XYZ file of C-alpha atoms in Angstrom:
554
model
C 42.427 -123.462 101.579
C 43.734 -120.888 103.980
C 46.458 -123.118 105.153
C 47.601 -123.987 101.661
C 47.385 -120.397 100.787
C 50.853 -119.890 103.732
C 53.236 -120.572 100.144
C 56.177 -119.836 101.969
C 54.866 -122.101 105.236
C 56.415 -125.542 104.511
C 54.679 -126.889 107.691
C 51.234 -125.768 106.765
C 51.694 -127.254 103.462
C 52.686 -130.725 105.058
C 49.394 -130.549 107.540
C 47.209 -129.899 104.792
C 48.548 -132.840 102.632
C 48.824 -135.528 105.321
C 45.999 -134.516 107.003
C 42.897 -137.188 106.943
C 40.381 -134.923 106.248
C 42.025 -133.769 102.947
C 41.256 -137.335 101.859
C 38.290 -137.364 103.056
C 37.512 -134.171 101.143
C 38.906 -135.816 98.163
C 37.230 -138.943 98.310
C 33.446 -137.418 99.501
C 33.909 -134.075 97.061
C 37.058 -134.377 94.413
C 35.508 -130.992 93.118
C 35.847 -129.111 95.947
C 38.883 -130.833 97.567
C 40.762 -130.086 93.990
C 40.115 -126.059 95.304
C 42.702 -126.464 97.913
C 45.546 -126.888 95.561
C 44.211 -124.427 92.345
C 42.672 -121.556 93.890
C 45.839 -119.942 94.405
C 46.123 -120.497 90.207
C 45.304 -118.116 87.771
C 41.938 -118.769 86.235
C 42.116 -116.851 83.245
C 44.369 -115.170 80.239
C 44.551 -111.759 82.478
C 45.653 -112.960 85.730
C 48.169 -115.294 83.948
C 49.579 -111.906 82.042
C 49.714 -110.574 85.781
C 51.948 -113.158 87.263
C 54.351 -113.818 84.665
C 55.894 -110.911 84.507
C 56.708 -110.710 88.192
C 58.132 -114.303 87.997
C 55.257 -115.101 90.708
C 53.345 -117.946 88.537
C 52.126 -121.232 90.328
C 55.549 -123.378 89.891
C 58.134 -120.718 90.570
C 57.771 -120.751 94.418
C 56.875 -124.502 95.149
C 59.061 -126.554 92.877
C 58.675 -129.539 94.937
C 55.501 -129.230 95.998
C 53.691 -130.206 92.901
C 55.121 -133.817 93.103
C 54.040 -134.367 96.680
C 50.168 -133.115 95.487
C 50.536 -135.127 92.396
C 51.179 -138.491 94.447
C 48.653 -137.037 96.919
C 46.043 -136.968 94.231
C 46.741 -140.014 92.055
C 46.286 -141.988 95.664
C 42.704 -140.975 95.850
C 39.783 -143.171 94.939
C 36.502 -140.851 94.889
C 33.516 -142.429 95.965
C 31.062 -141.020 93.435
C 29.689 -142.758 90.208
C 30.625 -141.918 86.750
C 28.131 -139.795 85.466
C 27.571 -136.116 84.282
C 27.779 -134.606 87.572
C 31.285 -135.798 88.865
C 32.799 -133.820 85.456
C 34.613 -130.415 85.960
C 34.428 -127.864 83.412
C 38.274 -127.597 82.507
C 37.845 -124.710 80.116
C 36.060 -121.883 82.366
C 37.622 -119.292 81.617
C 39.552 -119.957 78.626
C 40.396 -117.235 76.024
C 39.294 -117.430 72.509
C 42.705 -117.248 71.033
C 44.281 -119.844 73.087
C 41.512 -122.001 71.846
C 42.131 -121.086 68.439
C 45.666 -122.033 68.498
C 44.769 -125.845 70.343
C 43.447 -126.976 67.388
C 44.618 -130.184 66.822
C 42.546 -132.400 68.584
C 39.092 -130.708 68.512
C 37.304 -133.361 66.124
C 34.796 -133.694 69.181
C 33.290 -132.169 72.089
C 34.171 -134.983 74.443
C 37.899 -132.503 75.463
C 35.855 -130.081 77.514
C 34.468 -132.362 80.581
C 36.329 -134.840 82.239
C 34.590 -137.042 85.179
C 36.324 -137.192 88.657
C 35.787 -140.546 89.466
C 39.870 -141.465 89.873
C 43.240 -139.974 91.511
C 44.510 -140.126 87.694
C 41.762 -137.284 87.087
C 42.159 -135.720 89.766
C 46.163 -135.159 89.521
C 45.150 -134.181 85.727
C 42.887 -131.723 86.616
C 45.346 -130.226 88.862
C 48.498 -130.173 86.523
C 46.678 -128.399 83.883
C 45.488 -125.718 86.474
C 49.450 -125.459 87.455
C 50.781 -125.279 83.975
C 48.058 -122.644 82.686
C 46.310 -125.143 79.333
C 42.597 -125.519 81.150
C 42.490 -121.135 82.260
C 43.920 -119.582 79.305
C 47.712 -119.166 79.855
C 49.098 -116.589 76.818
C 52.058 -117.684 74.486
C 54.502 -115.276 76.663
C 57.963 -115.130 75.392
C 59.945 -117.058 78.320
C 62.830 -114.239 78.620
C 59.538 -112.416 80.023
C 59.698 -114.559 83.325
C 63.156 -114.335 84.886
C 62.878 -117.806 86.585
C 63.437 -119.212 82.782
C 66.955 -118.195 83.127
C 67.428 -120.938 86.115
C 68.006 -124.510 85.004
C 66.414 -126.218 87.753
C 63.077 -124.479 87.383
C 63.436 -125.231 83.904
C 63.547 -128.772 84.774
C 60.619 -128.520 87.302
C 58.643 -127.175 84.418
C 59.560 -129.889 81.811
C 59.188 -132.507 84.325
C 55.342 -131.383 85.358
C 54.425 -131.196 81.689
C 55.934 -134.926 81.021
C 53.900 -136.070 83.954
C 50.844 -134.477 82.365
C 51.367 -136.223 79.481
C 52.354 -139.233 80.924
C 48.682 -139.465 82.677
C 46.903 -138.274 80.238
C 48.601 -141.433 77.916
C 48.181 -143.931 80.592
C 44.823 -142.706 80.348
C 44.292 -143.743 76.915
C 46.105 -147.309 77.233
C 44.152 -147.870 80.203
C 40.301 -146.903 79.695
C 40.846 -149.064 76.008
C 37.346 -151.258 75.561
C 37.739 -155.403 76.081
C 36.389 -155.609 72.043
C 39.103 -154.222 70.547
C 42.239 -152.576 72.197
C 42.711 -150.052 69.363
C 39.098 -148.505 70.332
C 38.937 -145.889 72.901
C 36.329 -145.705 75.285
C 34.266 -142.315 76.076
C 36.375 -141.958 78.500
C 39.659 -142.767 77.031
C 38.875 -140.639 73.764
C 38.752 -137.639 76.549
C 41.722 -138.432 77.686
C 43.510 -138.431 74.065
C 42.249 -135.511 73.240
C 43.489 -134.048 76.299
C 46.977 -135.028 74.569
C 46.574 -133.839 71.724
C 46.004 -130.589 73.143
C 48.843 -130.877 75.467
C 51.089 -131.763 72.695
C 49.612 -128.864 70.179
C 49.496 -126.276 72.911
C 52.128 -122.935 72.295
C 53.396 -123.226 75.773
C 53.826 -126.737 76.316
C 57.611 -128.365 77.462
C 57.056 -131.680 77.005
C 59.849 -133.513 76.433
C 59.236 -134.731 72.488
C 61.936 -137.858 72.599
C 60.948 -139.121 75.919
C 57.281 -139.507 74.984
C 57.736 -140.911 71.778
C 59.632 -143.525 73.041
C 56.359 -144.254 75.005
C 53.892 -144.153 72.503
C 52.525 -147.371 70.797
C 52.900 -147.447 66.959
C 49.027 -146.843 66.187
C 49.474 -143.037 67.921
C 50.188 -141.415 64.642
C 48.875 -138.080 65.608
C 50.028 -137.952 68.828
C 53.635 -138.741 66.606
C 52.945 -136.292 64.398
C 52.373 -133.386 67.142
C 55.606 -134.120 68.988
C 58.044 -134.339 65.616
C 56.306 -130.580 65.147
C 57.466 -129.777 68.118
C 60.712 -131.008 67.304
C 60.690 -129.089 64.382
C 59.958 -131.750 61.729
C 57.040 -130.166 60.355
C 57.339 -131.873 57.066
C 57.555 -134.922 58.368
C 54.713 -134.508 60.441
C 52.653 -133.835 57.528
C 53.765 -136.782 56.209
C 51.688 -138.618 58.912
C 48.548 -136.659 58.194
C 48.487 -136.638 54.491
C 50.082 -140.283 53.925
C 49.749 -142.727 56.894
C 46.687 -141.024 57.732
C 45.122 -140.015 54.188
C 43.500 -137.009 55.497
C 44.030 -133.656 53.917
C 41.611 -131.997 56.481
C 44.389 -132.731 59.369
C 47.275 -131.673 57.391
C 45.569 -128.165 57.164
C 44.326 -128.692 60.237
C 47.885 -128.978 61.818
C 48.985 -126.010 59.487
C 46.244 -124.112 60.798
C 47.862 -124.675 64.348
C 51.033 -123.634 63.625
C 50.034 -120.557 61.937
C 48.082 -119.313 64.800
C 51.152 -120.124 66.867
C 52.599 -117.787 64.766
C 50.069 -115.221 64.533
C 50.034 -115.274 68.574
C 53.925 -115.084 69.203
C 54.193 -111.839 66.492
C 51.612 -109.976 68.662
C 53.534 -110.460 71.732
C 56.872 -109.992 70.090
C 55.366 -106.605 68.225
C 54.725 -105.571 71.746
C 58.168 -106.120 73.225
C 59.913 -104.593 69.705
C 57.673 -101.057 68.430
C 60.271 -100.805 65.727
C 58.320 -104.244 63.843
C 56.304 -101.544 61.992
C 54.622 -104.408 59.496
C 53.416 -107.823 60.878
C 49.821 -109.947 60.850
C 50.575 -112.939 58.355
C 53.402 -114.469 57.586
C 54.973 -114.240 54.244
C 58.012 -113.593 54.586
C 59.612 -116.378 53.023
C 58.794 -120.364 52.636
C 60.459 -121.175 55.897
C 57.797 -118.693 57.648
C 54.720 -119.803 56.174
C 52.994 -122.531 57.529
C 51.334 -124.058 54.500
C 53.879 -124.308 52.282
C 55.423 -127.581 53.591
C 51.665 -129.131 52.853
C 52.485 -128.154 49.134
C 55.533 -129.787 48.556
C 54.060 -132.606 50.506
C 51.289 -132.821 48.276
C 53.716 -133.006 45.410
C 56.143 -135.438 46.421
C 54.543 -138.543 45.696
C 54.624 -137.767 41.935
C 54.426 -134.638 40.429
C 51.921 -135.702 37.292
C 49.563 -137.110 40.122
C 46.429 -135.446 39.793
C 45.401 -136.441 43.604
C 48.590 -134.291 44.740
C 48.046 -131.727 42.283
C 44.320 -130.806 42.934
C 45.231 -131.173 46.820
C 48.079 -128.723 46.534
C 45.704 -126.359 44.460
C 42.746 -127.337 47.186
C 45.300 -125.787 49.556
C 46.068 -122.536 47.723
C 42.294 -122.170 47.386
C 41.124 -122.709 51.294
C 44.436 -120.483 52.442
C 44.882 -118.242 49.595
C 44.851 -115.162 52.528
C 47.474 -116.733 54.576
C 49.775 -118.485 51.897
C 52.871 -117.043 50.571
C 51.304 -116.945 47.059
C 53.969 -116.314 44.852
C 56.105 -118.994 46.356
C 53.543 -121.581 46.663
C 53.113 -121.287 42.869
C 56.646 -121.864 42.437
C 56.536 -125.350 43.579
C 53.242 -126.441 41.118
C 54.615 -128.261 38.095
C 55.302 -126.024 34.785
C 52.250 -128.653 33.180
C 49.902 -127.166 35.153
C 47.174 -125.010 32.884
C 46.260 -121.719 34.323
C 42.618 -122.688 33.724
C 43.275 -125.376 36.678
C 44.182 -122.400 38.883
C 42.140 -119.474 38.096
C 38.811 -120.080 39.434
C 39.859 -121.800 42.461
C 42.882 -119.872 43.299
C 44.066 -116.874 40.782
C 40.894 -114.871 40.815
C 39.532 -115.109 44.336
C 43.870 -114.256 45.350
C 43.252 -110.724 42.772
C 39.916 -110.332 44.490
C 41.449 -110.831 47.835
C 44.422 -108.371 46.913
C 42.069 -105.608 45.615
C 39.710 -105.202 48.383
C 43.032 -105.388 50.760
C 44.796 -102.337 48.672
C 41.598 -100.365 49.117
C 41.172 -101.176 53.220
C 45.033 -100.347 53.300
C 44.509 -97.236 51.594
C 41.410 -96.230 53.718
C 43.843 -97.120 56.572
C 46.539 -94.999 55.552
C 43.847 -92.010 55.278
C 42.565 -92.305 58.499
C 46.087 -92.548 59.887
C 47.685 -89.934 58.151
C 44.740 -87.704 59.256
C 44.718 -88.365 62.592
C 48.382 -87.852 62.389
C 47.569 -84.349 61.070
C 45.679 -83.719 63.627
C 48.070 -84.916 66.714
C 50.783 -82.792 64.715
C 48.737 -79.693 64.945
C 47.802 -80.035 68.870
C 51.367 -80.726 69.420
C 52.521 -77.471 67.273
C 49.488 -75.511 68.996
C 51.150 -76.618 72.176
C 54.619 -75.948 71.807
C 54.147 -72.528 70.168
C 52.641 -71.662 73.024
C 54.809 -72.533 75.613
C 57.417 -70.766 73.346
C 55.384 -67.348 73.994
C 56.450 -66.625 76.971
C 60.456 -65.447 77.363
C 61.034 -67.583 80.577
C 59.673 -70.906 79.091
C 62.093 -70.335 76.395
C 64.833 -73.401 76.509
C 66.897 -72.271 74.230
C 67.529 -69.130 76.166
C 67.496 -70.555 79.778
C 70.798 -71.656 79.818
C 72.188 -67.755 78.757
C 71.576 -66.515 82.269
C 69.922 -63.862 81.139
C 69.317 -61.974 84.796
C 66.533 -60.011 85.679
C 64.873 -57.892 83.246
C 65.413 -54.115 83.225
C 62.915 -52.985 80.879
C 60.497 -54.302 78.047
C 59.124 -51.742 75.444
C 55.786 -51.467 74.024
C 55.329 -53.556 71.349
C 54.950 -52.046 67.615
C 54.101 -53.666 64.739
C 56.787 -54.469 61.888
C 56.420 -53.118 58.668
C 58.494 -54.166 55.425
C 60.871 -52.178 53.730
C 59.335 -52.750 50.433
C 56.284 -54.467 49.018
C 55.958 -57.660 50.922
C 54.724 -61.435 49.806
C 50.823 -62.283 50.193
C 52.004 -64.937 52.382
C 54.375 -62.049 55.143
C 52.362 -63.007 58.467
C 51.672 -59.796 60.784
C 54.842 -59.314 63.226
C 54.714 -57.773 66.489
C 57.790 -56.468 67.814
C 58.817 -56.432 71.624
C 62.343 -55.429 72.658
C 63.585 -56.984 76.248
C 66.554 -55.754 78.133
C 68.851 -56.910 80.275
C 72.109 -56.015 81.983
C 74.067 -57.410 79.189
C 71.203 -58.348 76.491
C 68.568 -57.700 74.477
C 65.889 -60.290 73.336
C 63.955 -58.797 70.959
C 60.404 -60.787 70.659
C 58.571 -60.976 67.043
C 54.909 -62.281 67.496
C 53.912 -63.515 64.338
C 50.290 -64.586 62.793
C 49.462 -66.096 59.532
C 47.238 -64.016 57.573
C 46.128 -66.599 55.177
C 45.453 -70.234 55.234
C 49.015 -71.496 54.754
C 51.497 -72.644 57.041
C 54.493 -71.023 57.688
C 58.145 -72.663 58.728
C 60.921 -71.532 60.257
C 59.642 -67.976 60.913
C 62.017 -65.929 63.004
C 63.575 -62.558 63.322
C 66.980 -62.326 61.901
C 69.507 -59.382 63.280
C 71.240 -58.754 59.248
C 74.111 -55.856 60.939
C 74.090 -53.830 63.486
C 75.362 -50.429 63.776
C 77.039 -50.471 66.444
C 79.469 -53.163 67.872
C 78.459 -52.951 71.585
C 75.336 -55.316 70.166
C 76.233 -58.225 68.483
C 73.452 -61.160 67.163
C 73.757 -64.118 69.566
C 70.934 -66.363 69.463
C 67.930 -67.377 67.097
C 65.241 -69.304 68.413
C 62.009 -69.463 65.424
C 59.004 -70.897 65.272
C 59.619 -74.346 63.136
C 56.126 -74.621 62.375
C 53.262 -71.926 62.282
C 49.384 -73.223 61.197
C 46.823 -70.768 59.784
C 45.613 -68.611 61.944
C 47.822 -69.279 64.816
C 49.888 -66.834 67.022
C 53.642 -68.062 67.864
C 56.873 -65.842 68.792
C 60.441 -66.357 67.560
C 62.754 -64.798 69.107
C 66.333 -63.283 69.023
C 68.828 -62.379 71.219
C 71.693 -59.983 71.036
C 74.992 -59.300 73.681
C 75.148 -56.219 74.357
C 77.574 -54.023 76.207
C 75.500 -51.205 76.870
C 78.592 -48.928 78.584
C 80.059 -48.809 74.622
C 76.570 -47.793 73.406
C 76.892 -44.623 71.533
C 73.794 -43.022 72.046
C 71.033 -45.134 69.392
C 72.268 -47.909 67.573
C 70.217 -49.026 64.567
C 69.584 -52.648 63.500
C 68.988 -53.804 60.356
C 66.199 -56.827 60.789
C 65.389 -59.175 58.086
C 61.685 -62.015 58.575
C 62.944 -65.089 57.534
C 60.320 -67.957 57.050
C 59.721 -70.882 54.512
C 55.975 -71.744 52.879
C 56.206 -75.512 52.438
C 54.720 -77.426 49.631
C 51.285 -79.015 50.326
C 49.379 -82.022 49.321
C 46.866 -80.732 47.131
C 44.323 -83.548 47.881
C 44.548 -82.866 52.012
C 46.530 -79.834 52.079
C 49.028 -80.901 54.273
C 52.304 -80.993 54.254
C 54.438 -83.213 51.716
C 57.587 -83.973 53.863
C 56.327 -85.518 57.068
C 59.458 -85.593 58.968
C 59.990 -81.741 58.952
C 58.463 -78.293 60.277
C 56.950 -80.614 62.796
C 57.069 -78.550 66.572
C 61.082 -77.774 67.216
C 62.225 -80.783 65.517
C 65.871 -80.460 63.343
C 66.576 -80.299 59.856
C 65.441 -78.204 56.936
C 62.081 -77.643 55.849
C 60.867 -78.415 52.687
C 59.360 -75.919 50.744
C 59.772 -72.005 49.067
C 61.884 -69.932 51.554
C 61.732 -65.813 51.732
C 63.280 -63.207 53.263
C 61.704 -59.967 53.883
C 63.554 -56.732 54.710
C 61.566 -55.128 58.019
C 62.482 -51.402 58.855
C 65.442 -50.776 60.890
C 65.103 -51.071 64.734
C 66.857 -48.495 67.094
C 68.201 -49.873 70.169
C 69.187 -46.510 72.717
C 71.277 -46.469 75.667
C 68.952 -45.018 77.944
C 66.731 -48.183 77.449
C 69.080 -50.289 79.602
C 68.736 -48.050 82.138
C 64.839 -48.707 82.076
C 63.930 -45.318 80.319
């Protein structure tokens, strides 16, 4: 194992596979000698998500290597019996969902264990470890792996998953019982279930048109699988519902590809946040997976009562996954709505119901805890907007050192004021050539306040003139934030006292009456642009005086 581990050592590689007691290994413990080769494999769904990314996975660094282990392996002849304990459990490790999605050949238990007792085995074994189907490999997009882009691993990988299939058939053909040649054996039905799940698996490159050039006539399934792959779902379904007269595979091959589907929107939701809506698929009848069985169904002839109660069998046992409206669309006009509403119409308005009310509990939740990450990200922007040097509106004035800050006085309104007119703190800062005057407001009720800020409305004097406004976009109840406002001055011009006139600006926004939050969700929301929504005012504050001396730090 630890010269096999040396990847990039081509000559410990060659000692381990021509050496004798690799054989021997082989032949005395296929178990253990099969560890040489797959240890260095992932074993499960989050070592698999691990290596793909990095373009590191089992095939990308050996491409010929596989062949020479293959031929290796397929020479071996173990010398242990065929019984329970010369089986390896293929599926340790394997995830739920990829189980889920392998669906097609599951009719019996007989896929999970499959005895060592030839090199065919043994080389399967092996090539499932390599191509991920045994330890849980996850339907990852191939533009995630950045060997997918090169041609000749491309053709590595296609060519490992033909000779997978290619043993796992030869399998089948060969283990067939002396009685009757169209009978599998225990062992042969392993391997064709093996197939089946090679040719129904999300990641699998076989090669459709080579195989099925292989496969005898009586492998309908196995035909069926690969035209899905090629894309011929409908004619796949063909093979389940008419050669093989069994509704239960039809669905059951639906079933397949709509987990396939179910799997790849995940993963695809994760690459692209802006797919805000996804889970089933219903957005149209190329999308949805059942839909072909319908028009199956109805094909034969559309006053057949076997393909009518099959298509509405099919509504009924899929009713949450179906595109509903268009899968009523293609039921004959002649069908009575008494023929659909207990098995289909009423469970589907059931279904719908208690969906609009989880939605709707969803959206609650959502929106609250929305509410509540909007409020600890106001909290924490108003306060780093409370101190003059955190400002970042006003760092790129080059405002200098500060000369002087007065004592801070409260504000006081010209006339009667609003019940909603927060208390405002004034503080005046100067500079060499400004002054930022500082207006600490706080809510004195329970509503919210927008766009509060100090507004400069004239000055009497022209040596200060208004320059900047920076205001709170969004102030909760109870809360403490500072706008602020900045005038040039030129304090040499300064006649003595200059008086300001100052105006409070701010906007009370209109509020949900059931949660008492606000309406308009993309507004008032930290420093972000655009216009609140809501009642704005403007109260008149007494006049300011701004004196010369005061630049001078008196």
């Amino acid at each position: 194992v630890d010269l096999w581990s040396y990847g990039h050592h081509e000559e410990c590689r060659d000692l381990v596979l021509k050496s004798k007691a690799t054989r021997q290994l082989l032949e005395t413990n296929p178990k253990l000698g099969l560890k040489i080769f797959t240890s260095l494999h992932p074993s499960n769904e989050k070592q698999w998500l691990v290596v793909i990314p990095r373009g590191a996975e089992p095939i990308s660094d050996i491409k010929s290597v596989p062949t020479q282990v293959v031929e290796l392996l397929k020479s071996i002849r173990p010398h242990i019996p065929y019984n329970s304990n010369s089986a390896i459990n293929i599926n340790k490790g394997l995830d739920v969902s990829s189980q889920s999605v392998e669906v097609h050949g599951s009719d019996s238990g007989s896929d999970s264990n499959l005895p060592l007792e030839s090199g065919r085995a043994l080389a399967v074994v092996y090539l499932e470890s390599l191509v991920g189907i045994s330890t849980g490999r996850p339907p990852v997009s191939n533009n995630v792996n950045s060997n997918y882009g090169d041609d000749n691993f491309h053709s590595v990988v296609t060519d490992i998953h033909n000779e997978l299939a290619f043993l796992l058939l030869e399998g089948v053909l060969s283990e067939r019982t002396e009685d009757d040649e169209n009978v599998d054996s225990d062992l042969g039905k392993i391997y064709r279930e093996k197939l089946r799940r090679l040719l129904g698996w999300h990641s699998s490159k076989v090669q459709p048109d080579v195989l099925m050039e292989a496969l005898p006539s009586t492998f309908l399934r196995e035909k069926a699988l690969l035209l899905g792959q090629l894309g011929r779902h409908e004619d796949a379904l063909r093979i389940f519902y008419f050669d093989l007269k069994s509704l239960e595979l039809a669905l059951e091959y639906c079933d397949a590809r709509y987990e396939k589907q179910q799997v790849h929107s995940v993963y695809e939701r994760k690459q692209s946040f802006n797919q805000l809506i996804g889970g089933k698929s219903k957005g149209g009848e190329d999308s949805c997976a059942y839909l072909p069985l319908v028009r199956i169904a109805l094909e034969s002839d559309q006053d057949s009562e076997r393909g009518i109660a099959a298509a509405i069998k099919v509504l009924s046992l899929r009713r949450e996954t179906i595109n509903r409206g268009a899968a009523l669309r293609l039921l004959p006009k002649n069908v009575p709505v008494s023929a659909l509403a207990r098995p289909f119409l009423i469970p589907a308005l059931i279904d719908s119901e208690s969906q609009s009310r989880r939605l709707t509990v969803a959206s609650s939740l959502l929106r609250a805890k929305y509410v509540r990450l909007k409020h600890a990200l106001t909290e924490a922007q108003i306060k780093s907007q409370s101190y003059l040097p955190n400002v970042p509106a006003l760092q790129s004035l080059n405002l200098g050192d500060p000369v002087y800050a007065s004592k801070p006085f409260k504000a006081r309104p010209s006339n009667m004021s609003t019940l909603h007119f927060p208390d405002v703190t004034i503080t005046k800062h100067f500079f060499s050539r400004y002054v930022v005057i500082q207006a600490t407001a706080t809510t004195t009720d329970e509503m919210s306040l927008n766009d509060v800020q100090l507004v400069v409305a004239e000055s009497s004097d022209e040596a200060l003139l208004p320059s900047v406004n920076v205001p709170i976009k969004t102030l909760p109840p109870r809360i403490t934030g500072s706008s602020w406002c900045v005038l040039a001055a030129s304090p040499q011009r300064l006649d003595g006292t200059a008086i300001l006139v100052c105006e409070m600006h701010y906007t009370v926004p209109a509020l949900d009456s059931a949660t008492n939050v606000p309406l308009n969700f993309n507004t008032g929301i930290g420093f972000s642009s655009g216009s609140s929504s809501g009642r704005p005012y403007v109260e008149e504050l007494q006049d300011i005086e701004i004196r010369r001396a005061e630049f001078d730090g008196f």
